[in-house]
PDB file of C-alpha atoms in Angstrom:
ATOM      1  CA  UNK A  27     -41.690-121.607   5.495  1.00 58.00           C
ATOM      2  CA  UNK A  28     -37.906-122.681   5.187  1.00 64.00           C
ATOM      3  CA  UNK A  29     -38.700-126.238   5.648  1.00 72.00           C
ATOM      4  CA  UNK A  30     -40.784-126.368   3.055  1.00 74.00           C
ATOM      5  CA  UNK A  31     -38.934-123.704   0.704  1.00 77.00           C
ATOM      6  CA  UNK A  32     -36.398-126.371   1.138  1.00 79.00           C
ATOM      7  CA  UNK A  33     -37.113-129.627   0.394  1.00 84.00           C
ATOM      8  CA  UNK A  34     -38.916-127.577  -2.944  1.00 82.00           C
ATOM      9  CA  UNK A  35     -35.303-126.495  -3.978  1.00 84.00           C
ATOM     10  CA  UNK A  36     -33.896-129.576  -3.796  1.00 85.00           C
ATOM     11  CA  UNK A  37     -35.988-131.380  -5.681  1.00 87.00           C
ATOM     12  CA  UNK A  38     -35.713-129.297  -8.279  1.00 86.00           C
ATOM     13  CA  UNK A  39     -31.561-129.318  -7.724  1.00 86.00           C
ATOM     14  CA  UNK A  40     -32.383-133.306  -8.449  1.00 89.00           C
ATOM     15  CA  UNK A  41     -34.176-133.235 -11.602  1.00 89.00           C
ATOM     16  CA  UNK A  42     -32.060-130.990 -12.751  1.00 89.00           C
ATOM     17  CA  UNK A  43     -29.026-132.326 -12.126  1.00 90.00           C
ATOM     18  CA  UNK A  44     -30.549-136.524 -13.337  1.00 91.00           C
ATOM     19  CA  UNK A  45     -31.309-135.108 -16.831  1.00 89.00           C
ATOM     20  CA  UNK A  46     -35.185-135.318 -15.643  1.00 91.00           C
ATOM     21  CA  UNK A  47     -36.081-131.939 -16.237  1.00 88.00           C
ATOM     22  CA  UNK A  48     -33.666-129.534 -19.338  1.00 90.00           C
ATOM     23  CA  UNK A  49     -32.757-126.827 -17.610  1.00 88.00           C
ATOM     24  CA  UNK A  50     -33.560-123.842 -20.127  1.00 90.00           C
ATOM     25  CA  UNK A  51     -35.694-120.822 -19.787  1.00 91.00           C
ATOM     26  CA  UNK A  52     -39.074-121.932 -19.923  1.00 92.00           C
ATOM     27  CA  UNK A  53     -38.518-125.063 -17.845  1.00 90.00           C
ATOM     28  CA  UNK A  54     -36.249-122.255 -14.904  1.00 90.00           C
ATOM     29  CA  UNK A  55     -39.689-119.929 -15.330  1.00 91.00           C
ATOM     30  CA  UNK A  56     -41.795-122.554 -13.642  1.00 91.00           C
ATOM     31  CA  UNK A  57     -39.888-124.717 -11.480  1.00 90.00           C
ATOM     32  CA  UNK A  58     -38.637-119.897 -10.291  1.00 91.00           C
ATOM     33  CA  UNK A  59     -41.942-118.753  -9.985  1.00 92.00           C
ATOM     34  CA  UNK A  60     -43.697-121.750  -8.442  1.00 91.00           C
ATOM     35  CA  UNK A  61     -41.263-121.405  -5.698  1.00 88.00           C
ATOM     36  CA  UNK A  62     -41.919-117.588  -5.209  1.00 90.00           C
ATOM     37  CA  UNK A  63     -46.032-119.102  -5.837  1.00 91.00           C
ATOM     38  CA  UNK A  64     -45.328-121.388  -2.972  1.00 88.00           C
ATOM     39  CA  UNK A  65     -43.028-118.781  -0.952  1.00 86.00           C
ATOM     40  CA  UNK A  66     -46.023-116.132  -1.278  1.00 87.00           C
ATOM     41  CA  UNK A  67     -48.885-118.532   0.619  1.00 87.00           C
ATOM     42  CA  UNK A  68     -46.593-119.773   2.411  1.00 82.00           C
ATOM     43  CA  UNK A  69     -45.396-115.673   3.903  1.00 81.00           C
ATOM     44  CA  UNK A  70     -48.951-114.886   3.788  1.00 82.00           C
ATOM     45  CA  UNK A  71     -50.518-118.090   5.490  1.00 79.00           C
ATOM     46  CA  UNK A  72     -48.512-118.012   8.332  1.00 74.00           C
ATOM     47  CA  UNK A  73     -48.546-114.194   9.164  1.00 72.00           C
ATOM     48  CA  UNK A  74     -52.844-114.126   8.930  1.00 73.00           C
ATOM     49  CA  UNK A  75     -53.345-117.060   9.759  1.00 70.00           C
ATOM     50  CA  UNK A  76     -50.766-118.475  12.022  1.00 63.00           C
ATOM     51  CA  UNK A  77     -51.500-119.354  15.430  1.00 63.00           C
ATOM     52  CA  UNK A  78     -48.086-117.985  17.183  1.00 60.00           C
ATOM     53  CA  UNK A  79     -48.621-114.374  17.700  1.00 57.00           C
ATOM     54  CA  UNK A  80     -45.610-113.189  16.072  1.00 55.00           C
ATOM     55  CA  UNK A  81     -45.873-108.904  16.220  1.00 57.00           C
ATOM     56  CA  UNK A  82     -44.665-108.838  19.306  1.00 54.00           C
ATOM     57  CA  UNK A  83     -47.596-106.919  21.273  1.00 52.00           C
ATOM     58  CA  UNK A  84     -49.270-108.767  23.704  1.00 52.00           C
ATOM     59  CA  UNK A  85     -51.585-106.338  24.893  1.00 57.00           C
ATOM     60  CA  UNK A  86     -55.118-107.039  24.393  1.00 53.00           C
ATOM     61  CA  UNK A  87     -56.217-105.086  21.592  1.00 57.00           C
ATOM     62  CA  UNK A  88     -59.881-103.936  23.337  1.00 59.00           C
ATOM     63  CA  UNK A  89     -61.639-100.606  24.078  1.00 60.00           C
ATOM     64  CA  UNK A  90     -62.392-101.885  27.743  1.00 61.00           C
ATOM     65  CA  UNK A  91     -62.275-105.367  29.340  1.00 64.00           C
ATOM     66  CA  UNK A  92     -65.528-106.250  31.589  1.00 67.00           C
ATOM     67  CA  UNK A  93     -64.591-107.183  34.509  1.00 67.00           C
ATOM     68  CA  UNK A  94     -66.869-107.720  37.550  1.00 64.00           C
ATOM     69  CA  UNK A  95     -67.189-110.681  40.054  1.00 62.00           C
ATOM     70  CA  UNK A  96     -69.806-113.895  39.173  1.00 63.00           C
ATOM     71  CA  UNK A  97     -72.759-113.621  42.142  1.00 64.00           C
ATOM     72  CA  UNK A  98     -72.515-110.334  42.286  1.00 65.00           C
ATOM     73  CA  UNK A  99     -70.072-108.665  45.049  1.00 69.00           C
ATOM     74  CA  UNK A 100     -69.223-104.970  45.041  1.00 76.00           C
ATOM     75  CA  UNK A 101     -65.122-104.507  44.816  1.00 78.00           C
ATOM     76  CA  UNK A 102     -63.623-103.006  46.998  1.00 82.00           C
ATOM     77  CA  UNK A 103     -60.140-101.647  45.761  1.00 85.00           C
ATOM     78  CA  UNK A 104     -58.252-100.922  41.934  1.00 85.00           C
ATOM     79  CA  UNK A 105     -54.944-101.762  41.870  1.00 87.00           C
ATOM     80  CA  UNK A 106     -54.373-101.452  38.228  1.00 84.00           C
ATOM     81  CA  UNK A 107     -54.211 -98.157  36.450  1.00 83.00           C
ATOM     82  CA  UNK A 108     -55.694 -97.389  32.929  1.00 78.00           C
ATOM     83  CA  UNK A 109     -53.757 -99.290  30.154  1.00 76.00           C
ATOM     84  CA  UNK A 110     -51.634-100.699  32.460  1.00 82.00           C
ATOM     85  CA  UNK A 111     -49.758-104.402  32.026  1.00 82.00           C
ATOM     86  CA  UNK A 112     -50.690-106.742  33.690  1.00 82.00           C
ATOM     87  CA  UNK A 113     -49.134-109.788  34.575  1.00 84.00           C
ATOM     88  CA  UNK A 114     -50.704-113.261  34.358  1.00 83.00           C
ATOM     89  CA  UNK A 115     -51.440-113.600  37.790  1.00 84.00           C
ATOM     90  CA  UNK A 116     -51.353-110.080  39.090  1.00 85.00           C
ATOM     91  CA  UNK A 117     -53.698-108.828  41.458  1.00 86.00           C
ATOM     92  CA  UNK A 118     -56.476-106.797  40.102  1.00 84.00           C
ATOM     93  CA  UNK A 119     -59.002-106.669  41.985  1.00 83.00           C
ATOM     94  CA  UNK A 120     -59.824-106.976  45.645  1.00 82.00           C
ATOM     95  CA  UNK A 121     -64.152-107.924  46.075  1.00 78.00           C
ATOM     96  CA  UNK A 122     -65.884-106.698  49.139  1.00 76.00           C
ATOM     97  CA  UNK A 123     -66.621-109.642  51.308  1.00 68.00           C
ATOM     98  CA  UNK A 124     -69.244-109.105  54.190  1.00 66.00           C
ATOM     99  CA  UNK A 125     -71.551-110.096  52.857  1.00 65.00           C
ATOM    100  CA  UNK A 126     -69.698-113.172  51.118  1.00 68.00           C
ATOM    101  CA  UNK A 127     -68.948-114.352  54.466  1.00 72.00           C
ATOM    102  CA  UNK A 128     -72.102-114.447  56.408  1.00 78.00           C
ATOM    103  CA  UNK A 129     -74.433-116.277  53.272  1.00 80.00           C
ATOM    104  CA  UNK A 130     -71.775-118.913  52.855  1.00 82.00           C
ATOM    105  CA  UNK A 131     -72.027-119.413  56.415  1.00 85.00           C
ATOM    106  CA  UNK A 132     -75.476-118.755  55.885  1.00 87.00           C
ATOM    107  CA  UNK A 133     -75.663-121.251  52.924  1.00 89.00           C
ATOM    108  CA  UNK A 134     -73.826-123.792  54.756  1.00 92.00           C
ATOM    109  CA  UNK A 135     -76.253-124.197  57.843  1.00 93.00           C
ATOM    110  CA  UNK A 136     -78.936-124.572  54.800  1.00 93.00           C
ATOM    111  CA  UNK A 137     -77.032-127.550  53.565  1.00 93.00           C
ATOM    112  CA  UNK A 138     -76.437-129.215  57.161  1.00 93.00           C
ATOM    113  CA  UNK A 139     -80.410-128.861  57.398  1.00 93.00           C
ATOM    114  CA  UNK A 140     -81.122-129.936  54.323  1.00 93.00           C
ATOM    115  CA  UNK A 141     -78.866-133.699  54.747  1.00 91.00           C
ATOM    116  CA  UNK A 142     -79.938-134.084  58.528  1.00 90.00           C
ATOM    117  CA  UNK A 143     -83.880-133.785  56.825  1.00 89.00           C
ATOM    118  CA  UNK A 144     -82.778-136.531  54.039  1.00 88.00           C
ATOM    119  CA  UNK A 145     -80.986-138.784  56.209  1.00 82.00           C
ATOM    120  CA  UNK A 146     -84.176-139.175  58.862  1.00 73.00           C
TER     121      UNK A 146
END
């Protein structure tokens, strides 16, 4: 915000010092009012439409998060509790792998068979 307000103040000061704008009550009110309006617009825009999180509230504001495996596996164990803060890369849950391993072997065998048929 100061990156825009400081040049505005400098330009107003230079206009008054150079004699381009007379320092009257009307001109002073217009300059200060425009500066206050610019500061308010910048503050509101920065506060409500900023991509950065300025509130130091880096928690998910949701009643719940749906965590489910993509291929229909079952969850073996859960490593977090309700409302626990989780760091990036932290382990949340572990999936059962019995069905997955046998299914992967089966799919690889089917792939090899299909490749053998297509190479004939």
